[in-house]
Coordinates of C-alpha atoms in Angstrom, one line a residue:
X1 CA 77.9 -19.8 35.7
X2 CA 73.8 -18.9 35.0
X3 CA 73.8 -15.4 33.7
X4 CA 76.6 -17.1 30.4
X5 CA 74.5 -20.1 30.0
X6 CA 71.5 -17.6 29.1
X7 CA 73.7 -15.5 27.2
X8 CA 74.7 -18.3 25.3
X9 CA 70.6 -19.7 24.1
X10 CA 68.8 -19.5 21.3
X11 CA 64.9 -19.0 21.4
X12 CA 64.1 -21.9 18.7
X13 CA 60.6 -21.4 17.1
X14 CA 58.3 -24.1 16.0
X15 CA 57.3 -24.9 12.2
X16 CA 54.0 -24.9 13.8
X17 CA 53.9 -21.3 15.6
X18 CA 55.1 -20.4 11.8
X19 CA 52.3 -22.1 10.1
X20 CA 50.0 -20.5 12.9
X21 CA 51.2 -17.7 13.1
X22 CA 50.9 -17.2 9.1
X23 CA 47.2 -17.9 9.3
X24 CA 46.1 -15.7 11.9
X25 CA 48.3 -12.9 9.5
X26 CA 45.6 -13.9 6.8
X27 CA 42.6 -14.3 8.7
X28 CA 43.5 -10.7 9.3
X29 CA 43.7 -9.5 6.2
X30 CA 40.8 -10.8 5.1
X31 CA 38.8 -8.9 7.9
X32 CA 40.0 -5.7 7.0
X33 CA 41.1 -6.3 3.4
X34 CA 39.5 -8.7 1.6
X35 CA 36.0 -9.5 2.6
X36 CA 32.9 -8.1 1.3
X37 CA 31.3 -5.3 3.1
X38 CA 27.8 -4.3 3.6
X39 CA 28.2 -1.4 1.8
X40 CA 24.8 1.6 1.5
X41 CA 23.7 -0.7 -1.1
X42 CA 22.9 -3.9 1.3
X43 CA 21.7 -1.3 4.0
X44 CA 19.3 -0.5 3.0
X45 CA 17.4 -3.0 1.2
X46 CA 13.6 -3.1 2.4
X47 CA 12.8 -5.9 3.6
X48 CA 8.9 -6.1 1.8
X49 CA 7.4 -8.1 4.8
X50 CA 8.0 -5.8 7.3
X51 CA 6.5 -3.2 5.1
X52 CA 3.6 -4.8 4.2
X53 CA 2.9 -5.0 8.0
X54 CA 4.4 -1.6 8.4
X55 CA 1.4 -0.1 5.9
X56 CA -1.7 -2.2 7.4
X57 CA -0.1 -0.5 10.5
X58 CA 0.0 2.8 9.5
X59 CA -3.5 2.3 7.1
X60 CA -4.9 1.6 11.4
X61 CA -3.9 4.0 12.9
X62 CA -4.9 6.7 10.4
X63 CA -8.3 5.1 10.8
X64 CA -8.2 5.4 14.1
X65 CA -8.0 9.2 14.3
X66 CA -10.9 9.6 10.9
X67 CA -12.9 8.0 13.7
X68 CA -12.3 10.1 16.2
X69 CA -12.1 13.4 14.6
X70 CA -15.6 12.5 13.3
X71 CA -17.4 11.1 17.2
X72 CA -15.5 15.0 18.0
X73 CA -17.6 17.0 15.3
X74 CA -15.2 18.8 15.0
X75 CA -14.4 18.2 11.0
X76 CA -12.4 21.2 10.5
X77 CA -13.2 21.4 6.9
X78 CA -11.8 23.8 4.2
X79 CA -11.9 23.3 0.8
X80 CA -9.6 22.2 -1.9
X81 CA -12.0 24.1 -5.1
X82 CA -14.3 22.5 -6.8
X83 CA -14.3 18.6 -8.6
X84 CA -15.3 18.5 -13.0
X85 CA -18.4 18.0 -11.8
X86 CA -18.5 21.2 -9.6
X87 CA -19.3 19.2 -5.9
X88 CA -16.6 21.1 -3.5
X89 CA -13.6 18.9 -3.0
X90 CA -13.6 19.5 0.8
X91 CA -10.3 19.3 3.6
X92 CA -11.0 18.2 7.0
X93 CA -9.8 17.6 9.8
X94 CA -9.6 14.3 9.6
X95 CA -7.5 14.0 7.0
X96 CA -4.5 15.9 8.3
X97 CA -4.6 13.9 11.2
X98 CA -4.6 10.0 9.1
X99 CA -2.1 11.8 6.5
X100 CA 0.3 13.1 10.0
X101 CA 0.5 9.6 11.2
X102 CA 0.2 7.5 8.1
X103 CA 3.2 9.6 6.8
X104 CA 4.7 9.3 9.5
X105 CA 4.7 5.5 10.4
X106 CA 6.4 4.7 7.2
X107 CA 8.8 7.2 6.2
X108 CA 10.4 6.6 9.7
X109 CA 11.0 3.1 9.3
X110 CA 11.3 3.7 5.6
X111 CA 13.0 7.2 4.9
X112 CA 14.6 6.2 1.7
X113 CA 11.9 4.7 -0.1
X114 CA 9.4 7.5 -2.6
X115 CA 6.4 8.7 -1.0
X116 CA 3.2 10.4 -2.8
X117 CA -0.3 11.6 -0.7
X118 CA -2.7 13.1 -2.0
X119 CA -2.2 15.9 1.6
X120 CA 0.7 17.9 2.2
X121 CA 1.5 18.5 6.3
X122 CA 4.5 17.2 8.2
X123 CA 3.5 15.8 11.7
X124 CA 4.6 17.7 14.7
X125 CA 6.2 15.7 16.5
X126 CA 3.9 16.4 20.2
X127 CA 0.7 15.6 17.9
X128 CA 2.5 12.1 17.5
X129 CA 3.6 11.4 20.7
X130 CA 0.4 11.6 22.7
X131 CA -1.3 9.7 20.5
X132 CA 1.4 6.8 20.3
X133 CA 0.5 4.5 22.9
X134 CA -3.1 4.5 22.1
X135 CA -2.2 3.3 19.0
X136 CA -0.1 0.6 19.8
X137 CA -2.8 -0.5 22.4
X138 CA -5.6 -0.9 19.5
X139 CA -3.9 -2.2 16.9
X140 CA -2.2 -5.0 18.3
X141 CA -4.4 -7.8 17.8
X142 CA -4.5 -6.7 14.6
X143 CA -0.1 -7.0 14.1
X144 CA -0.5 -10.2 15.6
X145 CA -3.1 -11.7 13.4
X146 CA -1.4 -9.9 10.5
X147 CA 1.8 -11.9 11.1
X148 CA 1.3 -15.5 11.6
X149 CA -1.0 -14.8 7.9
X150 CA 2.6 -13.4 6.4
X151 CA 4.8 -16.3 8.0
X152 CA 2.2 -18.8 6.3
X153 CA 3.1 -16.7 2.9
X154 CA 7.1 -16.2 2.8
X155 CA 8.3 -17.6 5.7
X156 CA 11.1 -16.3 5.1
X157 CA 12.3 -12.9 4.5
X158 CA 11.7 -11.2 0.8
X159 CA 14.0 -8.7 -0.5
X160 CA 14.0 -5.4 -2.6
X161 CA 17.3 -4.2 -2.6
X162 CA 17.6 -0.4 -4.0
X163 CA 14.0 1.2 -2.2
X164 CA 14.3 3.9 -5.3
X165 CA 12.3 1.3 -7.0
X166 CA 9.6 1.5 -4.4
X167 CA 6.6 3.4 -4.2
X168 CA 4.5 4.7 -1.3
X169 CA 1.8 5.6 -2.6
X170 CA -0.8 6.7 0.8
X171 CA -4.9 8.0 1.0
X172 CA -5.5 9.0 4.5
X173 CA -9.1 9.5 4.1
X174 CA -10.7 8.2 0.8
X175 CA -14.5 9.6 0.4
X176 CA -13.6 12.7 2.5
X177 CA -17.5 14.8 1.2
X178 CA -19.0 11.9 2.5
X179 CA -17.2 11.5 5.2
X180 CA -18.3 15.1 6.1
X181 CA -21.6 14.7 5.8
X182 CA -21.9 11.5 7.9
X183 CA -22.0 8.7 5.1
X184 CA -19.0 6.7 6.8
X185 CA -19.9 3.4 5.1
X186 CA -17.8 4.5 2.7
X187 CA -15.0 5.9 4.5
X188 CA -11.2 3.8 4.0
X189 CA -7.2 4.8 4.5
X190 CA -5.3 3.6 2.4
X191 CA -1.5 2.7 1.5
X192 CA -0.3 1.3 -2.0
X193 CA 2.7 0.6 -1.9
X194 CA 4.4 -0.1 -6.2
X195 CA 7.3 -1.9 -7.7
X196 CA 9.0 0.1 -10.4
X197 CA 5.4 0.8 -12.4
X198 CA 3.3 -1.9 -10.7
X199 CA 1.5 -2.6 -8.3
X200 CA 3.1 -5.2 -5.8
X201 CA 1.7 -4.3 -2.2
X202 CA -2.3 -2.6 -1.4
X203 CA -4.2 -1.8 1.9
X204 CA -7.6 -1.0 2.6
X205 CA -9.2 -0.4 5.2
X206 CA -12.8 0.6 6.8
X207 CA -12.1 2.6 9.9
X208 CA -16.1 2.2 10.7
X209 CA -16.3 -1.2 10.6
X210 CA -12.9 -2.0 12.2
X211 CA -11.9 -4.0 9.2
X212 CA -8.9 -4.4 6.5
X213 CA -8.1 -6.5 3.5
X214 CA -4.7 -6.5 2.1
X215 CA -2.8 -8.2 -1.0
X216 CA 0.7 -9.3 -2.1
X217 CA 0.9 -9.3 -5.8
X218 CA 2.6 -13.5 -6.1
X219 CA 2.5 -13.7 -2.6
X220 CA -0.7 -14.1 -1.2
X221 CA -3.9 -11.9 0.6
X222 CA -5.5 -11.8 3.8
X223 CA -8.0 -14.0 5.5
X224 CA -10.4 -10.8 4.7
X225 CA -9.9 -10.9 1.4
X226 CA -10.4 -14.6 1.4
X227 CA -13.9 -14.3 2.8
X228 CA -15.1 -11.5 0.6
X229 CA -13.8 -13.6 -2.8
X230 CA -15.3 -17.0 -0.9
X231 CA -19.1 -15.0 -0.3
X232 CA -18.5 -14.1 -4.2
X233 CA -19.1 -17.8 -6.1
X234 CA -22.2 -17.0 -7.5
X235 CA -22.9 -14.9 -10.2
X236 CA -26.4 -12.5 -9.9
X237 CA -29.4 -13.0 -12.5
X238 CA -28.4 -9.3 -13.3
X239 CA -25.3 -8.4 -13.6
X240 CA -24.5 -4.9 -11.3
X241 CA -21.9 -2.1 -12.8
X242 CA -20.3 0.6 -10.1
X243 CA -20.0 3.9 -10.1
X244 CA -19.4 6.5 -8.6
X245 CA -22.2 8.8 -6.4
X246 CA -20.0 11.5 -7.1
X247 CA -17.9 12.0 -9.8
X248 CA -20.6 10.4 -12.0
X249 CA -19.9 12.4 -15.5
X250 CA -21.5 10.5 -18.2
X251 CA -19.9 7.1 -17.4
X252 CA -24.2 6.2 -15.9
X253 CA -25.6 7.0 -19.6
X254 CA -22.3 5.1 -20.8
X255 CA -22.8 1.6 -18.5
X256 CA -26.6 2.0 -19.6
X257 CA -26.1 2.2 -23.7
X258 CA -22.7 -0.5 -23.2
X259 CA -24.7 -3.0 -21.3
X260 CA -28.4 -2.7 -21.0
X261 CA -28.8 -6.2 -19.2
X262 CA -26.2 -4.8 -16.2
X263 CA -28.2 -2.9 -13.0
X264 CA -26.1 0.7 -12.5
X265 CA -25.5 1.0 -8.8
X266 CA -23.0 3.6 -7.6
X267 CA -21.0 4.4 -3.8
X268 CA -18.8 6.5 -3.1
X269 CA -13.9 6.0 -2.7
X270 CA -12.2 3.9 -5.0
X271 CA -11.5 2.2 -1.8
X272 CA -15.5 1.0 -1.4
X273 CA -15.8 -0.1 -4.6
X274 CA -13.3 -1.8 -5.2
X275 CA -13.7 -4.4 -2.3
X276 CA -18.5 -4.1 -3.6
X277 CA -15.9 -5.8 -7.0
X278 CA -13.9 -8.2 -4.6
X279 CA -16.8 -9.8 -3.1
X280 CA -19.0 -10.1 -5.6
X281 CA -22.1 -7.1 -4.9
X282 CA -20.5 -5.8 -8.7
X283 CA -19.0 -7.9 -11.5
X284 CA -17.2 -4.7 -12.8
X285 CA -16.0 -0.9 -11.3
X286 CA -16.7 1.7 -14.1
X287 CA -14.9 5.4 -14.0
X288 CA -14.7 7.4 -17.1
X289 CA -13.4 11.0 -15.6
X290 CA -10.2 11.5 -14.0
X291 CA -8.8 9.7 -11.0
X292 CA -5.7 10.0 -8.6
X293 CA -3.6 7.2 -8.3
X294 CA -3.5 7.2 -4.2
X295 CA -7.3 6.5 -4.8
X296 CA -6.9 3.4 -6.5
X297 CA -3.7 2.0 -6.1
X298 CA -4.4 -0.1 -3.1
X299 CA -7.1 -1.4 -5.0
X300 CA -5.5 -2.5 -8.0
X301 CA -2.8 -4.3 -5.9
X302 CA -5.5 -5.9 -4.2
X303 CA -7.2 -7.2 -6.9
X304 CA -4.4 -8.1 -9.1
X305 CA -3.2 -10.7 -5.7
X306 CA -6.6 -12.4 -6.8
X307 CA -6.4 -12.9 -9.8
X308 CA -8.4 -9.6 -11.0
X309 CA -7.3 -7.1 -13.4
X310 CA -7.3 -2.6 -13.0
X311 CA -6.8 -0.8 -16.2
X312 CA -7.6 2.8 -17.7
X313 CA -10.7 2.2 -20.1
X314 CA -8.4 1.9 -23.5
X315 CA -7.3 -1.5 -21.7
X316 CA -3.6 0.1 -20.7
X317 CA -2.1 -1.0 -17.4
X318 CA -1.7 2.1 -14.8
X319 CA 2.0 3.3 -14.2
X320 CA 2.5 3.9 -10.3
X321 CA 6.7 5.2 -10.9
X322 CA 7.4 8.0 -8.2
X323 CA 8.1 10.0 -11.6
X324 CA 4.1 9.9 -13.5
X325 CA 1.4 12.3 -13.3
X326 CA -0.5 11.1 -10.2
X327 CA -3.1 11.7 -12.4
X328 CA -5.1 8.9 -14.0
X329 CA -7.4 11.0 -17.5
X330 CA -7.8 7.5 -19.2
X331 CA -11.2 6.4 -17.2
X332 CA -11.4 3.4 -15.3
X333 CA -11.6 -0.6 -15.4
X334 CA -11.8 -2.8 -12.9
X335 CA -12.8 -6.5 -12.5
X336 CA -12.1 -9.2 -10.5
X337 CA -11.2 -12.3 -13.0
X338 CA -9.1 -10.9 -17.1
X339 CA -12.4 -12.8 -18.3
X340 CA -15.0 -10.2 -17.2
X341 CA -12.9 -7.3 -17.2
X342 CA -13.0 -8.5 -21.4
X343 CA -16.4 -8.3 -22.0
X344 CA -16.5 -4.6 -20.5
X345 CA -13.9 -3.4 -21.5
X346 CA -15.0 -4.4 -25.5
X347 CA -19.2 -3.2 -24.5
X348 CA -17.7 0.0 -22.8
X349 CA -14.8 0.5 -25.9
X350 CA -17.1 1.8 -28.6
X351 CA -19.1 3.6 -26.2
X352 CA -16.7 6.0 -25.1
X353 CA -15.6 7.8 -28.5
X354 CA -19.2 9.5 -28.0
X355 CA -18.4 10.4 -25.3

């Protein structure tokens, strides 16, 4: 009897079960067929906050190598050749060890971003592994400070969707000639990030002073840059123009003719000279011979971030895109304010025609 009753029974599906099943099928269809998926473009987008933090880390860790080599007196110096002015263009172990560490730090975290360095050498895994613990320990305090400063400037992350729009420029050791002569006052390590052709992020680290300066155009600058600008509140009675001590060319004569009221002072390394413009030791930085873009990109970014200006001596903005020649042949003029830049550009331009 029981089996016959079961044979005659039918399963009834309630309307609410049909609706639930339909909704489940729709949800599965959305997940597998219609939902937008994070394609390669989204997965490769670049977090600019993290990129700036990494740039600071790279510059400071490269600086540790620069100091270590100088203190060991094992420079292992060679020559790249002669400069236009006839001076030796040296290459030291400090250049190469800094390059290896800086490029490794940046390329590991941002492999899809265009990358240009003054030096060309691949890091060996063994050399980096032996140094990584020391680097992390010695730069941790600085990294915490940068994170705090970035949090105040940009509470939420800022992204660039296509890494191909960015170019990282690094100078593992600026003022190598002076470094080889133990004139460490002028030495810097630098990282710059350009967006399309314009400088966006700039980091200048002074390894023998343990000072780091950075700027993010349109967003803000480090506390160290603010402090340097605070010192620059009062202009000196006699304006000063800073020029290169080892690449002078005709620049000293040009400045004397164009601005006889100004005192010409010299310094080494583009990073150092930009710093002297930032703190108002010099009111302008002038360079009349060829200069590489990895020497000037970081300083250009920081100047832009504080409202300053850096151009060629013809008044053109510099192009930092990866496709362009890394050498700038048109000279350089930098000032901390647009009005001062315009003043010196007007004074210098007529004189440059004759040189």
